[in-house]
XYZ file of C-alpha atoms in Angstrom:
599
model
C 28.655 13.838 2.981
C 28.308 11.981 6.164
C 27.927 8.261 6.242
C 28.098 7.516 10.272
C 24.902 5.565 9.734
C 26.494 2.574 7.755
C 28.208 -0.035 9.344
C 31.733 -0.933 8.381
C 30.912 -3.944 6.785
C 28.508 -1.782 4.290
C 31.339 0.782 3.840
C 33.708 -1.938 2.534
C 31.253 -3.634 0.585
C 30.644 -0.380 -1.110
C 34.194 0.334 -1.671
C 34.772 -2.796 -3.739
C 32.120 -2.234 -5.835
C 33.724 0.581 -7.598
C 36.287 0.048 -10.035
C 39.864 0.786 -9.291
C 40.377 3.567 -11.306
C 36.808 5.512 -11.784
C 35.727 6.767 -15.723
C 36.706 10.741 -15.100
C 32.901 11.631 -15.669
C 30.199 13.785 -14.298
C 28.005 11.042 -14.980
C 29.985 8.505 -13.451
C 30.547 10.623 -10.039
C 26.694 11.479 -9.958
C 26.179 7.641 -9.394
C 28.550 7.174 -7.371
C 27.206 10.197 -5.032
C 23.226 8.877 -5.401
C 24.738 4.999 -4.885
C 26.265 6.240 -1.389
C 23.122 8.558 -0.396
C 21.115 5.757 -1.585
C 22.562 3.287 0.727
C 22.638 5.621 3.478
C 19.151 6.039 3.485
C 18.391 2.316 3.172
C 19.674 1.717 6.812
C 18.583 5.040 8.098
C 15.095 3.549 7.093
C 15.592 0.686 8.379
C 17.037 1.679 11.643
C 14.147 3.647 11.672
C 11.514 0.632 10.980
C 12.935 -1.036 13.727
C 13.230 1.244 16.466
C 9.702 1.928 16.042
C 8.607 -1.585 16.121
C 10.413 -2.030 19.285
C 8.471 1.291 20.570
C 5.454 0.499 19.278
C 4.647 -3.258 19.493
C 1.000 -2.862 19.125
C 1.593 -0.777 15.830
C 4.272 -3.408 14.866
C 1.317 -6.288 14.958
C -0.897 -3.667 13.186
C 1.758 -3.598 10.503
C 2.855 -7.050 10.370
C 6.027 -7.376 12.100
C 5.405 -9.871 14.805
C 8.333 -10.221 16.836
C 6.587 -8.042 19.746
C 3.280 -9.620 19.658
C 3.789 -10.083 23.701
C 4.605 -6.687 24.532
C 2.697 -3.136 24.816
C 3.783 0.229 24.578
C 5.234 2.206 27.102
C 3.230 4.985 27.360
C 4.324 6.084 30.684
C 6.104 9.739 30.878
C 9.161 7.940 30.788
C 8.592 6.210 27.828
C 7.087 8.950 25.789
C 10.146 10.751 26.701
C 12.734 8.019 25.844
C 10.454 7.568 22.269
C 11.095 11.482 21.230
C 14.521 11.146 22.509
C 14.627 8.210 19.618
C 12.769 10.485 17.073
C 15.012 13.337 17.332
C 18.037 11.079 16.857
C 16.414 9.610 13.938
C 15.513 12.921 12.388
C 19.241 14.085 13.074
C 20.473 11.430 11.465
C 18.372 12.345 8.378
C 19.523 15.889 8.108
C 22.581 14.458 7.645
C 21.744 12.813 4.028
C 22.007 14.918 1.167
C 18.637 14.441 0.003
C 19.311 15.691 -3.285
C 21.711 13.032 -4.243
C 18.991 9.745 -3.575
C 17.231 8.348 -6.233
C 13.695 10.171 -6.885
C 12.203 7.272 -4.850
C 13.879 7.683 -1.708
C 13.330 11.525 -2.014
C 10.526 10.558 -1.976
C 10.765 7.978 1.306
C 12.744 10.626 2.797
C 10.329 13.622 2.589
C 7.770 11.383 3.807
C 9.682 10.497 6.605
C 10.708 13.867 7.712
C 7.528 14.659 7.732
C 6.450 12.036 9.902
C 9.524 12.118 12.433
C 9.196 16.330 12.327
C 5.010 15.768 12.965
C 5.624 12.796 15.915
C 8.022 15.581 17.931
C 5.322 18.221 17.299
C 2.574 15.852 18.799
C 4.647 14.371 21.770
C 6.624 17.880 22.442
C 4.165 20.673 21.413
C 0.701 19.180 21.043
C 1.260 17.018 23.980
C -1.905 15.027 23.272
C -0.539 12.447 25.952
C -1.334 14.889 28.476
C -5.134 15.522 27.913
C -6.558 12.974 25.349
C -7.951 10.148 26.710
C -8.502 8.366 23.844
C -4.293 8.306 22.929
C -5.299 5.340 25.864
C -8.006 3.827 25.328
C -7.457 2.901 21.338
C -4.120 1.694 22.771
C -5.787 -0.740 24.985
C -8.480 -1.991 22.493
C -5.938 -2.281 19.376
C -3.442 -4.423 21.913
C -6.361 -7.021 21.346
C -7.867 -6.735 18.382
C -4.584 -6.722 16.351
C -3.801 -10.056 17.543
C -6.967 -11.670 17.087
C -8.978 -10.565 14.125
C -6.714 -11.777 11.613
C -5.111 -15.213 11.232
C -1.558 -14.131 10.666
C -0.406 -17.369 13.229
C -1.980 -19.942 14.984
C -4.686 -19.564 17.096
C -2.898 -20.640 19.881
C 0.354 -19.087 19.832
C -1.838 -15.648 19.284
C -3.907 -16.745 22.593
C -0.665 -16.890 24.422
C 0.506 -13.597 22.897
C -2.833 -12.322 24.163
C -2.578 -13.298 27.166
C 1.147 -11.244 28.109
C -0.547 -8.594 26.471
C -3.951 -8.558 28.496
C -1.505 -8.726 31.541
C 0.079 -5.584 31.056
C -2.690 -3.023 29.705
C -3.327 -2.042 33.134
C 0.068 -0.449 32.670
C -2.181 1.830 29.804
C -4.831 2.487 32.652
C -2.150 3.243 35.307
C -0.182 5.593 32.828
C -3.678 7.262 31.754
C -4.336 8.178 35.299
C -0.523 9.586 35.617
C -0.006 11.518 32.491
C -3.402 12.929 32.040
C -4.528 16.585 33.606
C -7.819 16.689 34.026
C -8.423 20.133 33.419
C -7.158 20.089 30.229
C -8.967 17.021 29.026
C -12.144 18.453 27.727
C -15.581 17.167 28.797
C -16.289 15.250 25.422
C -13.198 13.270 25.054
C -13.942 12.043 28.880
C -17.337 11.093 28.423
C -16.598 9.449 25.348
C -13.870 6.977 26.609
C -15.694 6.431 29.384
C -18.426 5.197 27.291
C -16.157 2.834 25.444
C -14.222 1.789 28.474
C -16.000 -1.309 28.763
C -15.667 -2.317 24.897
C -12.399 -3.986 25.872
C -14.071 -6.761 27.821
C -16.449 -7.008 24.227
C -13.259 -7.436 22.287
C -11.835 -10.380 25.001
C -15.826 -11.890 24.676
C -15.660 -11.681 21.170
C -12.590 -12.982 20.397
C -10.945 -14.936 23.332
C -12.965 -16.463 25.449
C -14.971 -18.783 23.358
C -11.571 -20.207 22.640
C -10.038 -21.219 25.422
C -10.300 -24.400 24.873
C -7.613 -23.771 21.906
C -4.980 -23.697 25.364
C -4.864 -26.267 28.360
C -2.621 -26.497 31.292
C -1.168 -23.710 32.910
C -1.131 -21.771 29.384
C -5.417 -21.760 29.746
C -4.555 -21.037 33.620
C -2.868 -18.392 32.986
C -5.215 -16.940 30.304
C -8.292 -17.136 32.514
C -5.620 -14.927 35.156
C -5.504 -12.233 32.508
C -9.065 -12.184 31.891
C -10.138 -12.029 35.377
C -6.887 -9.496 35.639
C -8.171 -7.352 32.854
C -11.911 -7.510 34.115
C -10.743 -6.287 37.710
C -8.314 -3.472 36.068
C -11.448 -2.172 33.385
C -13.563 -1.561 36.320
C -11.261 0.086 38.924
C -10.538 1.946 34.925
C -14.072 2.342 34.762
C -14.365 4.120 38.244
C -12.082 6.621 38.020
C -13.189 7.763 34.600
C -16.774 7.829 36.243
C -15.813 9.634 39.241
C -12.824 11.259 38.351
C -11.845 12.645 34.639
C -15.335 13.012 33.852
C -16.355 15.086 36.462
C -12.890 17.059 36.478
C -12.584 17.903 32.602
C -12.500 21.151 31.655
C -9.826 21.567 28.889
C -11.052 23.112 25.516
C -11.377 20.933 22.510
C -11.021 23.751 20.460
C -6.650 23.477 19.628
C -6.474 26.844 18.180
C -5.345 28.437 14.579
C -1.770 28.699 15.798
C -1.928 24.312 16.636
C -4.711 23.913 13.734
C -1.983 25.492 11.500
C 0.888 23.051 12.305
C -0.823 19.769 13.201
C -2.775 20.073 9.415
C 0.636 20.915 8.076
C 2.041 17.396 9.071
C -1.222 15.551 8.706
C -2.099 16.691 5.249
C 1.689 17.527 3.970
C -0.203 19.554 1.282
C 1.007 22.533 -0.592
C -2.774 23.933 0.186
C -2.593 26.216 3.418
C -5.536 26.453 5.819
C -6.934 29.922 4.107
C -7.119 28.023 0.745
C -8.481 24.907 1.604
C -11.489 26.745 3.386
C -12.078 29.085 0.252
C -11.664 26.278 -2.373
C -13.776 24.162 0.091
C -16.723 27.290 -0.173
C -16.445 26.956 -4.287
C -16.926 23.825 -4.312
C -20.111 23.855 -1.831
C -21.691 26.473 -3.826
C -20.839 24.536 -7.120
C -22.267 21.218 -5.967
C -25.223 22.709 -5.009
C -25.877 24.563 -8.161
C -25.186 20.976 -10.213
C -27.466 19.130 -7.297
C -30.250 21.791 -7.869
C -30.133 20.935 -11.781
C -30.790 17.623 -10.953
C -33.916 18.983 -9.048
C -35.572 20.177 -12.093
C -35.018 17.287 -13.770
C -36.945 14.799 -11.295
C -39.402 17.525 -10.009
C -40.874 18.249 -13.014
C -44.185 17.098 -13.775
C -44.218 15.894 -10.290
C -47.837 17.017 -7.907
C -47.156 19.615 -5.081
C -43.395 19.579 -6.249
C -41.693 22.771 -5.158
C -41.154 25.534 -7.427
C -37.567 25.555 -9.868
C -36.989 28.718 -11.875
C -33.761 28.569 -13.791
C -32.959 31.834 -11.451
C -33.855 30.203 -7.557
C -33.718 32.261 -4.683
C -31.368 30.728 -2.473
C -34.912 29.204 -0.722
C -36.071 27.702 -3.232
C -32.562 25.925 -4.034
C -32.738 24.687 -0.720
C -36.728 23.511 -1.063
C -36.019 21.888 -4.590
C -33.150 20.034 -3.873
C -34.860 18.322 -0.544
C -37.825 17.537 -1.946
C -35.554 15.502 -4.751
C -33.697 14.112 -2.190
C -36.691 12.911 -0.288
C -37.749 10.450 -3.603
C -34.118 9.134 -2.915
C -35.431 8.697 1.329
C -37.946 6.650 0.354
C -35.581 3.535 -0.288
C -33.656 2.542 2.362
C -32.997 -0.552 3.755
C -34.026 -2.551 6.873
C -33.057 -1.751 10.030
C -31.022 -4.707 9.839
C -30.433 -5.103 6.333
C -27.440 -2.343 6.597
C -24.887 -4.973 6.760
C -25.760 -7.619 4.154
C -26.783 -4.525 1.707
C -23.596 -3.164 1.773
C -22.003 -6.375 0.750
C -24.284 -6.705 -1.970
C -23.432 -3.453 -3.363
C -19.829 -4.240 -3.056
C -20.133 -7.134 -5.788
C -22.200 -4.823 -8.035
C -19.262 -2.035 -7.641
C -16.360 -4.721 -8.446
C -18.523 -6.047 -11.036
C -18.728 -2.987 -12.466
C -14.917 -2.037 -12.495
C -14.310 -5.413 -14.015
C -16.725 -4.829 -16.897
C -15.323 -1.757 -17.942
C -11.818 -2.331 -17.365
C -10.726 0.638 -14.710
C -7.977 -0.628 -13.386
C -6.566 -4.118 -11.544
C -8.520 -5.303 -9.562
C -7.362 -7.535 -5.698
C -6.846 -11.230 -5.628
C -6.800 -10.633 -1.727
C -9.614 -11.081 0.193
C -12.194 -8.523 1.702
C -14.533 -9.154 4.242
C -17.787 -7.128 5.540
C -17.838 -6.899 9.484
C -19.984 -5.822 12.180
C -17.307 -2.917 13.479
C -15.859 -3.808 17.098
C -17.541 -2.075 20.387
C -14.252 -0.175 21.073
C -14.090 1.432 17.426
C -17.458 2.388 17.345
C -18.703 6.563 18.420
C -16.457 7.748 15.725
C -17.138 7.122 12.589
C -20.250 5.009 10.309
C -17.581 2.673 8.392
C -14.144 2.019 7.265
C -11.376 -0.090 5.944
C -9.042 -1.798 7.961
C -6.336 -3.292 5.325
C -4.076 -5.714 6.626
C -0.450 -4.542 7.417
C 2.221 -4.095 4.906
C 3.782 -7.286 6.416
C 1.242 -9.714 6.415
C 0.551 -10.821 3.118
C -2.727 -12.606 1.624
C -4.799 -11.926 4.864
C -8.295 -10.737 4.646
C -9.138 -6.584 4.295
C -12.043 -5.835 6.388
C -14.999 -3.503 5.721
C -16.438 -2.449 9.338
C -20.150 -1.121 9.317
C -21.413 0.345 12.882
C -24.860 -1.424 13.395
C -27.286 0.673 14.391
C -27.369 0.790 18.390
C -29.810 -1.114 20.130
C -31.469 1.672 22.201
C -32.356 3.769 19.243
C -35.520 5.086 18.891
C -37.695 4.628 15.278
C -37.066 8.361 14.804
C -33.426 7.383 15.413
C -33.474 5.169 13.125
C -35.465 5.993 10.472
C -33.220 9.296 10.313
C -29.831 7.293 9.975
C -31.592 5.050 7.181
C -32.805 7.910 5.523
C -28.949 9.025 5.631
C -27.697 5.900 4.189
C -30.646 4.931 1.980
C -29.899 1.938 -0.425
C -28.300 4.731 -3.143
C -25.806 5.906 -0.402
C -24.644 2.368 0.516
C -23.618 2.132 -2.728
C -21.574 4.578 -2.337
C -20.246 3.961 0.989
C -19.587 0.561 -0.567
C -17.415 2.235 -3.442
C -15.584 4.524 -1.081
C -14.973 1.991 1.904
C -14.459 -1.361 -0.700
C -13.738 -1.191 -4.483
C -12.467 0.613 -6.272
C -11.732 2.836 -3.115
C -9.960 1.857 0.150
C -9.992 -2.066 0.160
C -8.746 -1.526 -3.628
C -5.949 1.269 -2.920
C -4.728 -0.414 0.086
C -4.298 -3.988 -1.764
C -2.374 -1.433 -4.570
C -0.129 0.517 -1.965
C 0.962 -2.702 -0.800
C 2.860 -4.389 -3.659
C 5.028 -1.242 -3.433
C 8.647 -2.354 -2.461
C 9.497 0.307 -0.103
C 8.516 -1.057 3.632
C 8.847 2.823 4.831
C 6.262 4.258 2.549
C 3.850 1.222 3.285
C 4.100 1.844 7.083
C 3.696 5.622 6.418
C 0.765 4.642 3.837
C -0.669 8.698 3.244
C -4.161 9.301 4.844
C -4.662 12.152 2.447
C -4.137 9.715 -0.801
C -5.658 6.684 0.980
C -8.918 9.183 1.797
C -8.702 11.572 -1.646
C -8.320 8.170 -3.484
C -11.963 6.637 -2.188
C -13.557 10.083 -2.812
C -12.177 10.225 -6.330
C -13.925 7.127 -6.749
C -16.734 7.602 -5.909
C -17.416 10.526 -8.881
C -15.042 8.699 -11.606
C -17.829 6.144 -10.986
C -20.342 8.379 -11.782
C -18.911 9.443 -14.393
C -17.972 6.191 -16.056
C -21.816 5.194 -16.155
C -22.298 3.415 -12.943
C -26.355 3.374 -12.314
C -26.024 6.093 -14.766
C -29.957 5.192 -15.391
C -30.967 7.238 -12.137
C -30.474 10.807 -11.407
C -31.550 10.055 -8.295
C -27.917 8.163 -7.406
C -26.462 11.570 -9.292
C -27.833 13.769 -6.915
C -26.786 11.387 -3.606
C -23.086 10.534 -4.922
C -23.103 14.435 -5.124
C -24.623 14.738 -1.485
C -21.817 12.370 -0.116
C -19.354 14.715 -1.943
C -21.153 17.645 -0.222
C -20.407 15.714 3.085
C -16.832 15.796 2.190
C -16.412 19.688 1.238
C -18.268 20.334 4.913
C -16.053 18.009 6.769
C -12.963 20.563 5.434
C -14.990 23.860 6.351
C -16.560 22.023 9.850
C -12.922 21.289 11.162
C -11.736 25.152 10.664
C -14.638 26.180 11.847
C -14.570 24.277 15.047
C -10.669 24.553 15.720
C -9.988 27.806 14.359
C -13.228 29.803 14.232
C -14.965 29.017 17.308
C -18.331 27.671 15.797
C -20.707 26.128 18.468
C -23.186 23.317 17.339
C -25.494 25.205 16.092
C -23.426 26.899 13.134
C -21.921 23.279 12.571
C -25.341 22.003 12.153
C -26.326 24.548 10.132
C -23.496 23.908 7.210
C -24.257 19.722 7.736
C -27.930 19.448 7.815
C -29.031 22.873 5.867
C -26.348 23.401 3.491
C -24.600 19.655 2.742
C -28.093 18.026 3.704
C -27.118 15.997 5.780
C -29.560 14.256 8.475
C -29.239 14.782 12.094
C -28.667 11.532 13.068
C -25.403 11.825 10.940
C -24.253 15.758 11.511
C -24.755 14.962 15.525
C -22.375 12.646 15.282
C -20.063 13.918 12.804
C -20.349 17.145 15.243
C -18.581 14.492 18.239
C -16.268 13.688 15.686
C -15.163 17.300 14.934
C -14.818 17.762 19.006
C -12.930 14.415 19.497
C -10.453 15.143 16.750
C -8.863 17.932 14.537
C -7.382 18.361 11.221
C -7.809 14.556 10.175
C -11.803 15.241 8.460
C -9.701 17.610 5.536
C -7.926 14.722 4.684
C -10.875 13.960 2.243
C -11.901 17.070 0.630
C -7.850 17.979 0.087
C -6.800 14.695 -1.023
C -9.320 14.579 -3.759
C -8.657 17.912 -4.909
C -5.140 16.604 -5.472
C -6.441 13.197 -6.933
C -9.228 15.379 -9.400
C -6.051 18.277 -10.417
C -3.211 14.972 -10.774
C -5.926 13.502 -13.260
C -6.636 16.708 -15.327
C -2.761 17.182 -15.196
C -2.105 13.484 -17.078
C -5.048 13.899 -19.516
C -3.283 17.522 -20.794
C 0.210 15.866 -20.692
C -0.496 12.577 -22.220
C -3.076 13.657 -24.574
C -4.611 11.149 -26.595
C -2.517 8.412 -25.321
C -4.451 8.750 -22.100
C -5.869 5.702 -20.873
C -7.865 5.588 -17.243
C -7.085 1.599 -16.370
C -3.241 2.865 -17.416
C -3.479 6.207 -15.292
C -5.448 4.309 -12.284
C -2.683 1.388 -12.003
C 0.238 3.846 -12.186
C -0.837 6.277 -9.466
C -1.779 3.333 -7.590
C 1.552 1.799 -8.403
C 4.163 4.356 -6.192
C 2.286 2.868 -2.571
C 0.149 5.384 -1.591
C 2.964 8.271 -0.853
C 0.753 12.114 -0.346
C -0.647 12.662 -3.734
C 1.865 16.034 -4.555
C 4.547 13.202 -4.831
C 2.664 10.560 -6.693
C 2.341 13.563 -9.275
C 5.662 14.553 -9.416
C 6.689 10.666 -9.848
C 3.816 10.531 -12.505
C 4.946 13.012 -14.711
C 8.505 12.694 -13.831
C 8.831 16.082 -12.162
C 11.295 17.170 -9.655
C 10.166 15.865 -6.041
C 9.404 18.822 -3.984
């Protein structure tokens, strides 16, 4: 076994903690062998931790670590060469350990990190995003900003200052944008789209630093009113090139192909479920769903005047007419057009409420709060949870809610509030808040192992909040209404489509028109909603599975402790101790659950 990665000093100190003549035992050797490994992987990991905050300052304030809050990426081809250069060492390095000797833990830390360092050489090497995503850029830029000045992890000052470096040098991001990227492999919809939020990076310095430069004086509020105007001049000559350039130039294919699909969902998911049977368990489950969503359509139809017909044996039309005509009674309450804010914070005291009342599982001491979601973040998706980094302690979670956009029409409008009527914002408000992401990510935190915090697992994280949603259901929340039944099943619907949408788009070749068909006709979604979740499919790939396959692994893990523990089984008990190993991807919170070998 190798041990170049500890320094001498760790060698020694390891040496004199074993006895002078060892006990002639297997036991006593196995130990020995895991201490070693064990300690070997500690500074791999944290060699690791801190070559990447040194790459990545942006992430590194994202995360907590705050030593680089005056510095930016270098996402020039340079850089991104010099960063895989890094990875590959790292990974090396890694190969090296005998992961079969560490504790279960850090096989656990380690698989995850292979993963990671294996999936950032694919994307920089292979996928070469870099080279024809705008948007690598552009969330770059905006995060640069927002990461220092939403939360109130220093003073206000000494973040202004850090602010001000920063604003300094994102027209390095612009300047690298314009060098790395090929226009005619940037497709037409990732150009457009950045160039519409181009200008949400002056929002962000509106929003959050100029009303406060009064907080500086002297040549530190000289110099930040330099980087303002500097930033201003760089957006627009930004802003022009995107206009008259990339936009007009794209013509890449947003479609990556089953051979790309195949490997980028391989590191983004690290699932045991392949692409072949995530789509067929994804077409089950839609046909299921809509079966149980149809019973439910009985139920409320009957009696009801000019109702639609419901024999116990529906034609597939009439399955279709019954179920939206019971969705329509759900329609008809919705709240104001500007109401979508403030009613999703009340739902988010009735949810916590509830999990209290019935004892779930442990609830946060940490604060959450319910924002309107920043300019630059918006085009993407309707909400989500932005926890704060494993590093900053005690600092608010927020909940961001996209208003609805000014120059929306009522049809617009109505057809997004029909969408999230006042039973789906309870729901958004259990998958975004508690008990699902703002819960979780509170959870994943108190886990001691910085790696797996930093390399928190979207597929748990996401396959958590959709669990939640139906053990919700199922524990009696608004148990009352069928109506809130047949919409937490709807929103479950939406996740099954997202799985089948991104194959379908990446792999399959499906224009809008077949992806609107499975939103609006089969998951009933409205159009407001599918049109943009079809930008969404176009802008990115295999991230929308992360949903339907992480609760597949959250519902199985579940079914898996009930059978094993029996009538022991306890769901505040089960909920605490998944929550309890910091969000690692759910196959290895199993194994750790019911003490399996990690795989």
């Amino acid at each position: 076994m190798r041990t170049t990665l500890l320094s001498s000093a760790l060698i020694l100190a390891l040496a004199g903690c074993q006895p002078s003549t060892a006990p002639d035992t297997d036991a006593a050797t196995t130990a020995q062998v895991q201490s070693q490994a064990d300690a070997q992987f500690a500074a791999l990991a944290d060699k690791t931790l801190q070559q990447w905050m040194a790459l990545s300052p942006v992430a590194a304030t994202q995360i907590g670590e705050h030593r680089y809050d005056n510095r930016i990426d270098d996402v020039s081809a340079a850089g991104i060469k010099a960063g895989a250069e890094q990875t590959q060492a790292l990974l090396d390095a890694l190969n090296a350990i005998d992961a079969a000797s560490l504790s279960r833990e850090n096989q656990v830390d380690a698989a995850i990190l292979r993963n990671q360092l294996e999936g950032d050489l694919f994307r920089v090497n292979t996928l070469a995003d870099w080279q024809w995503d705008p948007q690598f850029y552009s969330g770059l830029a905006g995060s640069a900003i927002y990461g220092l000045m939403a939360r109130e992890f220093a003073p206000l000052p000494d973040r202004l200052r850090s602010a001000t470096e920063r604003m300094e040098q994102i027209p390095q991001i612009f300047a690298a944008a314009r060098a790395n990227l090929d226009p005619a492999r940037v497709p037409k919809i990732h150009a457009e789209t950045v160039a519409k939020q181009n200008r949400g990076l002056l929002s962000l310095v509106a929003t959050f630093i100029t009303p406060n430069l009064d907080q500086l004086s002297g040549a530190h509020r000289e110099r930040l009113q330099a980087a303002i105007t500097g930033l201003e001049s760089a957006v627009n000559e930004h802003q022009q090139w995107l206009d008259n350039e990339l936009v007009p130039k794209a013509a890449g294919d947003f479609r990556i192909g089953a051979d790309m699909y195949d490997a980028k969902l391989r590191f983004a998911l690290n699932s045991e479920l392949s692409r072949a049977q995530i789509g067929q368990r994804a077409q089950a489950e839609l046909d299921r769903v809509r079966a149980q969503m149809y019973g439910i359509a009985q139920r409320v139809l009957a009696g009801r005047d000019a109702a639609p017909a419901t024999p116990d044996n529906p034609t597939a039309q009439q399955q279709q007419a019954a179920i939206e005509a019971a969705l329509e009674l759900a329609y008809a309450q919705k709240p104001a057009r500007d109401a979508v804010v403030p009613d999703a914070k009340a739902a988010l005291d009735v949810a916590t409420a509830f999990v209290a009342e019935h004892d779930l599982m442990t609830l946060p001491d940490a604060p959450v709060e319910i924002i309107l979601m920043p300019e630059f973040q918006r085009g993407v998706a309707v909400a989500y949870c932005d926890s704060p980094g494993p590093l900053d302690k005690h600092l608010k979670t927020f909940y961001a809610v996209s208003p609805i956009p000014e120059d929306w029409n009522e049809g617009q409008v109505d057809s997004f509030l029909r969408e999230y009527n006042s039973r789906m914002i309870h729901l958004l408000s259990i998958h975004e808040g508690t008990p699902g992401h703002y819960l979780e990510g509170w959870h994943s935190a108190k886990h001691p192992s910085t790696l797996r915090a930093v390399l928190r697992s979207g597929l748990f994280a996401e396959g958590w909040a959709v669990y939640t949603e139906r053990m919700m259901q199922q524990a009696g929340y608004m148990d009352s209404d069928p109506l809130f039944q047949l919409v937490q099943l709807k929103f479950y619907l939406r996740t099954i489509a997202n799985a089948i949408l991104d194959q379908g788009v990446h792999v399959e070749g499906w224009d809008r028109e077949r992806a609107m068909q499975l939103m609006v006709r089969d998951s009933f979604q409205q159009e407001s909603e599918a049109s943009g979740k079809w930008i969404r499919a176009q802008l990115t790939s295999a991230q929308l599975p992360t949903y339907f396959v992480g609760a597949q692994e959250h519902f199985d893990t579940r079914a898996a402790a009930e059978a094993a523990w029996g009538k022991d089984f306890n769901l505040k008990t089960y909920h605490d101790r998944m929550l309890s190993f910091g969000a690692p991807p759910v196959r290895y919170a199993r194994q750790l659950l019911l003490e399996q070998p990690i795989q």
